[in-house]
Tab-separated table of C-alpha atoms and ligand atoms in Angstrom:
chain	number	residue	atom	x	y	z
A	1079	UNK	CA	70.462	56.809	169.229
A	1080	UNK	CA	70.147	59.076	166.233
A	1081	UNK	CA	68.601	62.476	166.907
A	1082	UNK	CA	65.972	61.639	164.370
A	1083	UNK	CA	65.854	57.966	165.365
A	1084	UNK	CA	62.529	57.707	167.210
A	1085	UNK	CA	60.718	55.859	164.498
A	1086	UNK	CA	63.662	53.733	163.414
A	1087	UNK	CA	64.498	50.192	164.442
A	1088	UNK	CA	68.164	49.380	164.648
A	1089	UNK	CA	71.237	51.196	163.455
A	1090	UNK	CA	71.826	52.644	160.015
A	1091	UNK	CA	73.824	50.562	157.586
A	1092	UNK	CA	77.435	51.773	157.504
A	1093	UNK	CA	77.286	52.174	153.732
A	1094	UNK	CA	74.260	54.425	154.051
A	1095	UNK	CA	75.812	56.455	156.861
A	1096	UNK	CA	79.078	56.908	154.966
A	1097	UNK	CA	77.238	57.892	151.854
A	1098	UNK	CA	74.952	60.494	153.388
A	1099	UNK	CA	77.167	62.274	155.882
A	1100	UNK	CA	78.419	65.764	155.094
A	1101	UNK	CA	80.462	66.769	158.136
A	1102	UNK	CA	83.719	66.708	156.135
A	1103	UNK	CA	82.404	69.582	154.048
A	1104	UNK	CA	79.851	71.428	156.157
A	1105	UNK	CA	82.150	71.761	159.193
A	1106	UNK	CA	83.228	74.891	157.302
A	1107	UNK	CA	79.852	76.376	158.234
A	1108	UNK	CA	80.294	75.838	161.980
A	1109	UNK	CA	80.738	79.474	162.978
A	1110	UNK	CA	77.787	80.520	160.833
A	1111	UNK	CA	75.710	77.720	162.342
A	1112	UNK	CA	76.532	78.925	165.859
A	1113	UNK	CA	75.755	82.538	164.967
A	1114	UNK	CA	72.392	81.404	163.592
A	1115	UNK	CA	71.705	79.352	166.717
A	1116	UNK	CA	72.457	82.267	169.052
A	1117	UNK	CA	70.031	84.489	167.145
A	1118	UNK	CA	67.446	81.704	167.069
A	1119	UNK	CA	67.716	81.123	170.835
A	1120	UNK	CA	67.150	84.808	171.482
A	1121	UNK	CA	64.143	84.697	169.176
A	1122	UNK	CA	62.736	81.732	171.103
A	1123	UNK	CA	63.152	83.782	174.269
A	1124	UNK	CA	61.327	86.760	172.769
A	1125	UNK	CA	58.528	84.440	171.674
A	1126	UNK	CA	58.154	83.160	175.256
A	1127	UNK	CA	59.294	79.660	174.302
A	1128	UNK	CA	62.394	79.818	176.497
A	1129	UNK	CA	62.831	81.494	179.896
A	1130	UNK	CA	65.489	84.167	180.307
A	1131	UNK	CA	67.577	81.643	182.222
A	1132	UNK	CA	67.303	79.081	179.460
A	1133	UNK	CA	68.277	81.660	176.862
A	1134	UNK	CA	71.292	82.669	178.959
A	1135	UNK	CA	72.359	79.048	179.466
A	1136	UNK	CA	72.055	78.123	175.811
A	1137	UNK	CA	73.787	81.289	174.711
A	1138	UNK	CA	76.651	80.692	177.117
A	1139	UNK	CA	77.009	77.162	175.810
A	1140	UNK	CA	77.021	78.353	172.211
A	1141	UNK	CA	79.593	81.047	172.958
A	1142	UNK	CA	81.910	78.489	174.570
A	1143	UNK	CA	81.382	76.208	171.602
A	1144	UNK	CA	82.247	79.071	169.274
A	1145	UNK	CA	85.503	79.675	171.150
A	1146	UNK	CA	86.417	76.018	170.758
A	1147	UNK	CA	85.567	75.991	167.060
A	1148	UNK	CA	87.673	79.114	166.560
A	1149	UNK	CA	90.537	77.483	168.418
A	1150	UNK	CA	90.195	74.369	166.261
A	1151	UNK	CA	89.558	72.410	169.443
A	1152	UNK	CA	86.432	70.482	168.470
A	1153	UNK	CA	86.552	66.933	167.154
A	1154	UNK	CA	83.759	66.310	164.667
A	1155	UNK	CA	82.011	62.976	165.083
A	1156	UNK	CA	81.379	61.390	161.705
A	1157	UNK	CA	78.598	59.311	163.240
A	1158	UNK	CA	76.668	62.571	163.783
A	1159	UNK	CA	76.161	63.140	160.078
A	1160	UNK	CA	76.529	66.873	159.699
A	1161	UNK	CA	77.659	70.077	161.379
A	1162	UNK	CA	74.193	70.839	162.712
A	1163	UNK	CA	73.783	67.586	164.615
A	1164	UNK	CA	77.395	67.692	165.790
A	1165	UNK	CA	76.984	71.160	167.268
A	1166	UNK	CA	73.615	70.424	168.846
A	1167	UNK	CA	75.049	67.304	170.463
A	1168	UNK	CA	78.101	69.159	171.778
A	1169	UNK	CA	75.883	71.932	173.113
A	1170	UNK	CA	73.690	69.474	174.965
A	1171	UNK	CA	76.786	67.836	176.460
A	1172	UNK	CA	77.747	71.264	177.788
A	1173	UNK	CA	74.424	72.659	178.983
A	1174	UNK	CA	72.365	69.556	179.733
A	1175	UNK	CA	68.738	68.855	178.851
A	1176	UNK	CA	67.931	72.452	177.942
A	1177	UNK	CA	70.048	71.772	174.825
A	1178	UNK	CA	67.063	69.795	173.621
A	1179	UNK	CA	65.115	73.060	173.292
A	1180	UNK	CA	67.528	74.624	170.765
A	1181	UNK	CA	65.836	73.091	167.739
A	1182	UNK	CA	62.358	74.381	168.633
A	1183	UNK	CA	60.724	75.969	165.601
A	1184	UNK	CA	63.688	75.169	163.394
A	1185	UNK	CA	64.575	72.513	160.842
A	1186	UNK	CA	67.944	71.684	159.434
A	1187	UNK	CA	66.435	72.857	156.186
A	1188	UNK	CA	66.032	76.499	157.181
A	1189	UNK	CA	69.135	76.156	159.352
A	1190	UNK	CA	71.453	75.070	156.542
A	1191	UNK	CA	69.995	77.681	154.188
A	1192	UNK	CA	70.736	80.317	156.835
A	1193	UNK	CA	74.246	79.007	157.453
A	1194	UNK	CA	75.076	78.948	153.783
A	1195	UNK	CA	73.823	82.498	153.268
A	1196	UNK	CA	75.922	83.732	156.183
A	1197	UNK	CA	78.926	81.845	154.836
A	1198	UNK	CA	78.358	83.210	151.336
A	1199	UNK	CA	78.073	86.758	152.605
A	1200	UNK	CA	81.444	86.443	154.298
A	1201	UNK	CA	82.893	84.851	151.184
A	1202	UNK	CA	81.664	87.692	148.986
A	1203	UNK	CA	83.209	90.293	151.283
A	1204	UNK	CA	86.529	88.443	151.236
A	1205	UNK	CA	86.457	88.001	147.468
A	1206	UNK	CA	85.703	91.672	147.042
A	1207	UNK	CA	88.763	92.593	149.093
A	1208	UNK	CA	90.908	90.181	147.071
A	1209	UNK	CA	89.596	91.503	143.759
A	1210	UNK	CA	90.376	95.015	144.933
A	1211	UNK	CA	93.906	93.984	145.941
A	1212	UNK	CA	94.575	92.531	142.501
A	1213	UNK	CA	93.183	95.642	140.821
A	1214	UNK	CA	95.524	97.770	142.894
A	1215	UNK	CA	98.467	95.573	141.924
A	1216	UNK	CA	97.547	96.082	138.255
A	1217	UNK	CA	97.238	99.834	138.773
A	1218	UNK	CA	100.607	99.908	140.566
A	1219	UNK	CA	102.211	98.141	137.618
A	1220	UNK	CA	100.501	100.466	135.143
A	1221	UNK	CA	101.859	103.450	137.056
A	1222	UNK	CA	105.330	101.939	137.335
A	1223	UNK	CA	105.541	101.103	133.621
A	1224	UNK	CA	103.391	103.953	132.354
A	1225	UNK	CA	105.317	104.450	129.107
A	1226	UNK	CA	105.833	100.843	128.084
A	1227	UNK	CA	104.299	100.032	124.707
A	1228	UNK	CA	102.836	96.671	123.760
A	1229	UNK	CA	102.136	95.290	120.318
A	1230	UNK	CA	98.354	95.185	120.555
A	1231	UNK	CA	97.008	92.194	118.646
A	1232	UNK	CA	93.866	91.039	116.933
A	1233	UNK	CA	93.722	87.489	115.557
A	1234	UNK	CA	96.959	87.134	117.597
A	1235	UNK	CA	98.641	89.118	114.785
A	1236	UNK	CA	100.341	92.499	115.293
A	1237	UNK	CA	97.631	95.154	115.064
A	1238	UNK	CA	98.328	98.537	116.661
A	1239	UNK	CA	100.614	99.693	119.459
A	1240	UNK	CA	98.953	100.214	122.830
A	1241	UNK	CA	100.308	101.369	126.150
A	1242	UNK	CA	100.937	98.561	128.613
A	1243	UNK	CA	99.054	100.686	131.157
A	1244	UNK	CA	96.051	100.689	128.824
A	1245	UNK	CA	96.231	96.915	128.509
A	1246	UNK	CA	96.435	96.458	132.282
A	1247	UNK	CA	93.517	98.824	132.839
A	1248	UNK	CA	91.418	96.579	130.617
A	1249	UNK	CA	91.769	93.886	133.296
A	1250	UNK	CA	90.863	96.406	135.986
A	1251	UNK	CA	87.619	97.042	134.089
A	1252	UNK	CA	86.853	93.312	134.030
A	1253	UNK	CA	87.599	92.906	137.716
A	1254	UNK	CA	85.460	95.933	138.570
A	1255	UNK	CA	82.536	94.271	136.816
A	1256	UNK	CA	83.265	91.091	138.784
A	1257	UNK	CA	83.028	93.105	141.986
A	1258	UNK	CA	79.781	94.628	140.778
A	1259	UNK	CA	78.277	91.221	140.043
A	1260	UNK	CA	79.215	89.933	143.504
A	1261	UNK	CA	77.841	93.068	145.164
A	1262	UNK	CA	74.602	92.628	143.264
A	1263	UNK	CA	74.370	88.952	144.244
A	1264	UNK	CA	75.059	89.900	147.866
A	1265	UNK	CA	71.762	91.812	148.056
A	1266	UNK	CA	69.860	88.614	147.249
A	1267	UNK	CA	72.085	86.467	149.457
A	1268	UNK	CA	71.477	88.649	152.460
A	1269	UNK	CA	67.981	87.580	153.546
A	1270	UNK	CA	67.116	85.264	156.408
A	1271	UNK	CA	65.402	81.902	155.881
A	1272	UNK	CA	65.128	81.299	159.656
A	1273	UNK	CA	61.519	80.674	160.577
A	1274	UNK	CA	60.723	78.807	157.372
A	1275	UNK	CA	60.991	75.558	159.337
A	1276	UNK	CA	61.226	72.360	157.337
A	1277	UNK	CA	59.126	73.780	154.514
A	1278	UNK	CA	55.806	75.147	155.744
A	1279	UNK	CA	56.905	77.789	158.240
A	1280	UNK	CA	57.746	77.438	161.934
A	1281	UNK	CA	54.892	76.398	164.211
A	1282	UNK	CA	55.477	79.247	166.665
A	1283	UNK	CA	54.995	83.009	166.481
A	1284	UNK	CA	58.657	83.789	165.835
A	1285	UNK	CA	59.635	87.382	165.173
A	1286	UNK	CA	61.621	86.656	162.076
A	1287	UNK	CA	62.492	90.270	161.340
A	1288	UNK	CA	64.308	90.843	164.615
A	1289	UNK	CA	66.222	87.568	164.340
A	1290	UNK	CA	67.206	88.483	160.780
A	1291	UNK	CA	68.377	91.930	161.868
A	1292	UNK	CA	70.490	90.399	164.646
A	1293	UNK	CA	72.277	88.320	162.018
A	1294	UNK	CA	72.914	91.353	159.842
A	1295	UNK	CA	70.413	90.272	157.197
A	1296	UNK	CA	68.628	93.003	155.266
A	1297	UNK	CA	65.307	91.183	155.527
A	1298	UNK	CA	63.573	87.805	155.574
A	1299	UNK	CA	62.629	85.386	152.825
A	1300	UNK	CA	58.976	85.795	151.901
A	1301	UNK	CA	58.029	82.187	151.119
A	1302	UNK	CA	58.966	79.242	153.310
A	1303	UNK	CA	59.068	76.705	150.464
A	1304	UNK	CA	61.379	78.942	148.483
A	1305	UNK	CA	63.449	79.726	151.583
A	1306	UNK	CA	64.496	76.118	152.156
A	1307	UNK	CA	64.941	75.119	148.524
A	1308	UNK	CA	66.352	78.234	146.858
A	1309	UNK	CA	69.979	78.032	145.875
A	1310	UNK	CA	69.780	80.753	143.221
A	1311	UNK	CA	72.191	82.716	145.327
A	1312	UNK	CA	74.782	79.944	145.025
A	1313	UNK	CA	74.316	79.897	141.264
A	1314	UNK	CA	74.719	83.657	141.074
A	1315	UNK	CA	77.905	83.681	143.102
A	1316	UNK	CA	79.274	80.744	141.119
A	1317	UNK	CA	78.476	82.540	137.865
A	1318	UNK	CA	80.319	85.610	139.094
A	1319	UNK	CA	83.180	83.422	140.346
A	1320	UNK	CA	83.411	81.497	137.076
A	1321	UNK	CA	83.580	84.716	135.116
A	1322	UNK	CA	86.190	86.160	137.458
A	1323	UNK	CA	88.246	82.981	136.981
A	1324	UNK	CA	87.892	83.372	133.225
A	1325	UNK	CA	89.258	86.901	133.542
A	1326	UNK	CA	92.170	85.689	135.640
A	1327	UNK	CA	92.758	82.888	133.180
A	1328	UNK	CA	93.047	85.342	130.299
A	1329	UNK	CA	95.558	87.424	132.219
A	1330	UNK	CA	97.430	84.249	133.173
A	1331	UNK	CA	97.522	83.165	129.541
A	1332	UNK	CA	99.055	86.496	128.531
A	1333	UNK	CA	101.675	86.315	131.253
A	1334	UNK	CA	102.730	82.842	130.120
A	1335	UNK	CA	103.301	84.074	126.578
A	1336	UNK	CA	104.881	87.349	127.604
A	1337	UNK	CA	107.386	85.523	129.790
A	1338	UNK	CA	108.418	83.147	127.004
A	1339	UNK	CA	111.959	84.302	126.029
A	1340	UNK	CA	110.819	84.549	122.407
A	1341	UNK	CA	108.623	87.430	123.607
A	1342	UNK	CA	110.664	88.509	126.607
A	1343	UNK	CA	108.169	91.209	127.560
A	1344	UNK	CA	108.166	90.304	131.234
A	1345	UNK	CA	110.080	88.248	133.728
A	1346	UNK	CA	108.045	86.409	136.332
A	1347	UNK	CA	109.827	86.632	139.692
A	1348	UNK	CA	111.612	83.511	140.883
A	1349	UNK	CA	109.289	83.529	143.885
A	1350	UNK	CA	106.356	82.945	141.534
A	1351	UNK	CA	108.047	80.407	139.273
A	1352	UNK	CA	108.989	76.767	139.498
A	1353	UNK	CA	111.695	74.675	137.860
A	1354	UNK	CA	111.801	71.351	136.073
A	1355	UNK	CA	112.867	68.109	137.718
A	1356	UNK	CA	114.748	67.169	134.550
A	1357	UNK	CA	115.593	70.303	132.550
A	1358	UNK	CA	117.954	72.533	134.533
A	1359	UNK	CA	117.249	75.482	132.245
A	1360	UNK	CA	113.537	75.655	132.962
A	1361	UNK	CA	111.728	78.438	134.746
A	1362	UNK	CA	107.996	78.066	134.489
A	1363	UNK	CA	105.153	80.461	135.365
A	1364	UNK	CA	103.226	77.667	137.114
A	1365	UNK	CA	100.906	79.803	139.229
A	1366	UNK	CA	99.592	81.439	136.066
A	1367	UNK	CA	99.141	78.049	134.419
A	1368	UNK	CA	97.317	76.680	137.448
A	1369	UNK	CA	95.004	79.674	137.604
A	1370	UNK	CA	94.182	78.981	133.964
A	1371	UNK	CA	93.738	75.283	134.743
A	1372	UNK	CA	91.672	75.730	137.886
A	1373	UNK	CA	89.214	77.998	136.107
A	1374	UNK	CA	87.909	74.727	134.655
A	1375	UNK	CA	86.800	73.484	138.052
A	1376	UNK	CA	84.981	76.712	138.878
A	1377	UNK	CA	83.179	76.676	135.551
A	1378	UNK	CA	82.337	73.047	136.289
A	1379	UNK	CA	80.924	73.994	139.694
A	1380	UNK	CA	78.528	76.434	138.036
A	1381	UNK	CA	77.367	73.747	135.631
A	1382	UNK	CA	77.029	71.241	138.472
A	1383	UNK	CA	74.896	73.621	140.531
A	1384	UNK	CA	72.554	74.449	137.678
A	1385	UNK	CA	72.208	70.753	136.894
A	1386	UNK	CA	71.607	69.938	140.565
A	1387	UNK	CA	68.650	72.305	140.704
A	1388	UNK	CA	66.973	71.721	137.402
A	1389	UNK	CA	64.980	68.617	138.308
A	1390	UNK	CA	64.167	69.363	141.943
A	1391	UNK	CA	60.549	69.629	143.003
A	1392	UNK	CA	59.740	71.877	145.964
A	1393	UNK	CA	60.807	71.997	148.674
A	1394	UNK	CA	64.025	70.741	150.326
A	1395	UNK	CA	65.466	67.612	148.731
A	1396	UNK	CA	68.602	65.940	149.991
A	1397	UNK	CA	70.240	66.635	146.649
A	1398	UNK	CA	70.671	70.162	147.968
A	1399	UNK	CA	73.386	68.939	150.316
A	1400	UNK	CA	75.494	68.694	147.174
A	1401	UNK	CA	75.416	72.476	146.814
A	1402	UNK	CA	78.349	72.768	149.181
A	1403	UNK	CA	81.353	70.704	148.020
A	1404	UNK	CA	81.761	72.311	144.616
A	1405	UNK	CA	80.675	75.770	145.785
A	1406	UNK	CA	83.013	75.955	148.755
A	1407	UNK	CA	85.877	74.624	146.664
A	1408	UNK	CA	85.152	77.101	143.862
A	1409	UNK	CA	85.200	80.054	146.244
A	1410	UNK	CA	88.470	78.796	147.755
A	1411	UNK	CA	89.944	78.495	144.264
A	1412	UNK	CA	88.981	82.035	143.341
A	1413	UNK	CA	90.281	83.344	146.663
A	1414	UNK	CA	93.651	81.679	146.183
A	1415	UNK	CA	93.858	82.565	142.494
A	1416	UNK	CA	93.293	86.246	143.226
A	1417	UNK	CA	95.965	86.194	145.894
A	1418	UNK	CA	98.584	84.458	143.764
A	1419	UNK	CA	97.896	86.634	140.725
A	1420	UNK	CA	98.274	89.752	142.873
A	1421	UNK	CA	101.675	88.497	144.016
A	1422	UNK	CA	102.699	87.618	140.492
A	1423	UNK	CA	101.690	91.053	139.174
A	1424	UNK	CA	103.346	92.877	142.086
A	1425	UNK	CA	106.678	91.209	141.339
A	1426	UNK	CA	106.512	91.178	137.554
A	1427	UNK	CA	109.520	92.793	135.854
A	1428	UNK	CA	108.752	94.498	132.548
A	1429	UNK	CA	111.268	94.733	129.721
A	1430	UNK	CA	109.996	97.877	128.025
A	1431	UNK	CA	112.666	97.732	125.299
A	1432	UNK	CA	111.660	94.243	124.223
A	1433	UNK	CA	108.009	95.235	124.245
A	1434	UNK	CA	108.674	98.313	122.196
A	1435	UNK	CA	110.779	96.432	119.656
A	1436	UNK	CA	107.919	93.970	119.221
A	1437	UNK	CA	105.430	96.818	118.928
A	1438	UNK	CA	107.430	98.079	115.921
A	1439	UNK	CA	107.077	94.751	114.130
A	1440	UNK	CA	104.307	94.026	111.680
A	1441	UNK	CA	103.816	97.620	110.455
A	1442	UNK	CA	101.540	98.321	113.404
A	1443	UNK	CA	101.405	102.055	112.665
A	1444	UNK	CA	99.724	101.572	109.285
A	1445	UNK	CA	96.288	102.584	110.554
A	1446	UNK	CA	97.702	105.759	112.097
A	1447	UNK	CA	99.347	106.589	108.762
A	1448	UNK	CA	96.071	106.094	106.909
A	1449	UNK	CA	94.334	108.289	109.504
A	1450	UNK	CA	96.874	111.033	108.799
A	1451	UNK	CA	96.077	110.919	105.077
A	1452	UNK	CA	92.380	111.164	105.933
A	1453	UNK	CA	93.100	114.276	108.017
A	1454	UNK	CA	94.621	115.692	104.846
A	1455	UNK	CA	91.475	115.084	102.827
A	1456	UNK	CA	92.050	111.625	101.351
A	1457	UNK	CA	88.985	109.329	101.588
A	1458	UNK	CA	89.656	106.526	104.072
A	1459	UNK	CA	89.291	103.735	101.512
A	1460	UNK	CA	91.886	105.362	99.231
A	1461	UNK	CA	94.168	105.989	102.210
A	1462	UNK	CA	93.851	102.332	103.243
A	1463	UNK	CA	94.902	101.315	99.733
A	1464	UNK	CA	97.869	103.662	99.643
A	1465	UNK	CA	99.181	102.526	103.002
A	1466	UNK	CA	98.574	98.895	102.091
A	1467	UNK	CA	100.856	99.471	99.112
A	1468	UNK	CA	103.486	101.023	101.360
A	1469	UNK	CA	103.320	98.019	103.709
A	1470	UNK	CA	103.660	95.586	100.801
A	1471	UNK	CA	106.605	97.543	99.403
A	1472	UNK	CA	108.363	97.806	102.761
A	1473	UNK	CA	107.932	94.102	103.344
A	1474	UNK	CA	109.340	93.281	99.901
A	1475	UNK	CA	112.331	95.553	100.459
A	1476	UNK	CA	112.995	94.267	103.957
A	1477	UNK	CA	112.366	97.692	105.479
A	1478	UNK	CA	111.159	96.922	109.012
A	1479	UNK	CA	108.837	99.872	109.700
A	1480	UNK	CA	106.790	102.425	107.794
A	1481	UNK	CA	108.657	105.240	109.531
A	1482	UNK	CA	111.884	103.900	107.989
A	1483	UNK	CA	110.671	104.271	104.402
A	1484	UNK	CA	112.557	106.791	102.231
A	1485	UNK	CA	110.839	110.024	101.159
A	1486	UNK	CA	110.622	108.714	97.629
A	1487	UNK	CA	108.459	105.761	98.684
A	1488	UNK	CA	105.843	108.052	100.272
A	1489	UNK	CA	105.773	110.349	97.254
A	1490	UNK	CA	105.504	107.497	94.777
A	1491	UNK	CA	102.672	105.850	96.704
A	1492	UNK	CA	100.650	109.084	96.770
A	1493	UNK	CA	101.408	109.830	93.160
A	1494	UNK	CA	100.233	106.398	92.060
A	1495	UNK	CA	96.848	106.695	93.796
A	1496	UNK	CA	93.501	106.921	91.935
A	1497	UNK	CA	92.563	109.643	94.341
A	1498	UNK	CA	93.155	113.158	93.191
A	1499	UNK	CA	93.693	114.620	96.674
A	1500	UNK	CA	96.335	112.000	97.336
A	1501	UNK	CA	98.088	112.771	94.092
A	1502	UNK	CA	98.086	116.454	95.046
A	1503	UNK	CA	99.737	115.618	98.377
A	1504	UNK	CA	102.568	113.842	96.573
A	1505	UNK	CA	104.061	117.209	95.606
A	1506	UNK	CA	103.481	119.001	98.893
A	1507	UNK	CA	106.669	120.131	100.662
A	1508	UNK	CA	107.576	118.134	103.771
A	1509	UNK	CA	104.826	115.561	103.159
A	1510	UNK	CA	107.163	112.584	103.688
A	1511	UNK	CA	108.347	113.936	107.038
A	1512	UNK	CA	104.763	114.549	108.138
A	1513	UNK	CA	103.673	111.054	107.193
A	1514	UNK	CA	106.762	109.505	108.725
A	1515	UNK	CA	106.023	111.213	112.009
A	1516	UNK	CA	102.435	109.945	111.958
A	1517	UNK	CA	103.810	106.455	111.352
A	1518	UNK	CA	105.928	106.366	114.522
A	1519	UNK	CA	104.785	104.536	117.638
A	1520	UNK	CA	104.272	107.875	119.358
A	1521	UNK	CA	102.263	109.181	116.429
A	1522	UNK	CA	100.110	106.080	116.453
A	1523	UNK	CA	99.448	106.224	120.200
A	1524	UNK	CA	98.692	109.939	120.123
A	1525	UNK	CA	96.122	109.438	117.389
A	1526	UNK	CA	93.854	107.232	119.531
A	1527	UNK	CA	92.710	110.284	121.435
A	1528	UNK	CA	89.146	109.371	122.350
A	1529	UNK	CA	87.556	108.388	125.638
A	1530	UNK	CA	88.799	104.858	126.270
A	1531	UNK	CA	91.599	105.179	123.702
A	1532	UNK	CA	95.284	104.472	124.209
A	1533	UNK	CA	96.551	108.054	123.677
A	1534	UNK	CA	98.919	108.719	126.596
A	1535	UNK	CA	96.850	111.628	127.924
A	1536	UNK	CA	93.693	109.516	127.930
A	1537	UNK	CA	95.404	106.617	129.668
A	1538	UNK	CA	96.953	108.912	132.279
A	1539	UNK	CA	93.545	110.406	133.027
A	1540	UNK	CA	91.972	106.965	133.257
A	1541	UNK	CA	94.734	105.736	135.514
A	1542	UNK	CA	94.288	108.735	137.807
A	1543	UNK	CA	90.524	108.204	137.905
A	1544	UNK	CA	90.882	104.507	138.736
A	1545	UNK	CA	93.536	105.198	141.360
A	1546	UNK	CA	91.345	107.784	143.046
A	1547	UNK	CA	88.396	105.366	143.017
A	1548	UNK	CA	90.282	102.313	144.279
A	1549	UNK	CA	92.719	104.043	146.577
A	1550	UNK	CA	96.172	102.768	147.425
A	1551	UNK	CA	96.746	99.248	148.784
B	206	LIG	N1	73.255	68.242	155.574
B	206	LIG	C1	72.048	68.786	155.023
B	206	LIG	C2	72.359	69.747	153.880
B	206	LIG	O1	73.461	70.181	153.817
B	206	LIG	C3	71.281	69.505	156.074
B	206	LIG	C4	69.800	69.419	155.924
B	206	LIG	C5	69.359	68.037	156.034
B	206	LIG	N2	67.985	67.948	156.283
B	206	LIG	C6	67.401	66.739	156.319
B	206	LIG	N3	66.198	66.675	156.664
B	206	LIG	N4	68.064	65.667	156.031
B	206	LIG	O2	71.537	70.035	153.061
């Protein structure tokens, strides 16, 4: 006999039962379901709906059930539809008829909303710890390779040199915002729907506040219809998770390029690489590729959840059962992606020489050279033109960097300018040496001396600030 079977004749069709059950997915909520039931039983006792003995019996049964769930010793019965009916049935087998009093003043609708909020709260706390661990791995690497210089790009073309530490700290900024979004969502997750009943509110004078407090909630939902049908909190966490996956995917994309021998900026450790079944030479950064690939599923989960909600009238509709498969999988994906990226970053070997050689390519110090002319009174537009001419000349002559240009090239470029100040500089003693020094990698880095810039002093200060804030691993 089904728990809800009083008005039904005969057994459900197997196709219907197979189609509607959710135990395969919602078994993941078992511990949250038991925690909610223990708090609910106590609330029923406080409301005078259960005797002290009944409360004690039910609580003992739930605690023993919890031990078995934790030990992985319960066998879920697919015929019992979902985790709620499975647990209630098992409890009744343990404690006898008093088990039939557990569901007083409660519906699976407020129950599952409570379970999912408890589950989500735990998930957020775990994700936060994993985000923090990856940030620390990035900070460790930035500290280890503090002087390494990358060819910063725009349009994927060589742009300006930047410190590798600066580049890595950019990801720390993204991940910090991810943590902030999850922390913000957690405030709205952490309210108790218990007492909302099926939709209208429980039919007994339950002290919702005390039950909520026992479960560690910050408060109670204020509208019973909203309580059982709101999944905003799932959308919010999925949005934060999707964005975090996008951040990881960008980092993963960079690692795949950087580890290509043509770049040779980094070597991914063997422990975080795989080989090819056919090509003996291959070493592939698969975890990075899979993080990039799995971001698609998390983005899809966000879209699925929004689409699930958009046509639903109040209050609970069975569609809402579909909140769990994609959400739980998305959180698991983010969890695992954070862990594997932390390992990959921890074991990444940087080839600072290769990075620096690449940073020299493409006349990346041209902007710094123009800035130096501006410091000497040349209008920026004229300086841009002069340096553009130097770049064109160097390229034509096969001279690889601006710092390698002969004195004569600097003097001729200044002399040929429309700008009077520039022409005056052409005859100044030591001007070529001054400009050459500004056009080195070090000169270029040092010039970006603003808050948030890549000047070594700024990056060191930022690194120290982040380290102090995040602490060591
Ligand atoms: N398995 C359901 C879910 O996850 C639980 C609530 C079902 N309520 C109902 N009256 N069928 O949403």
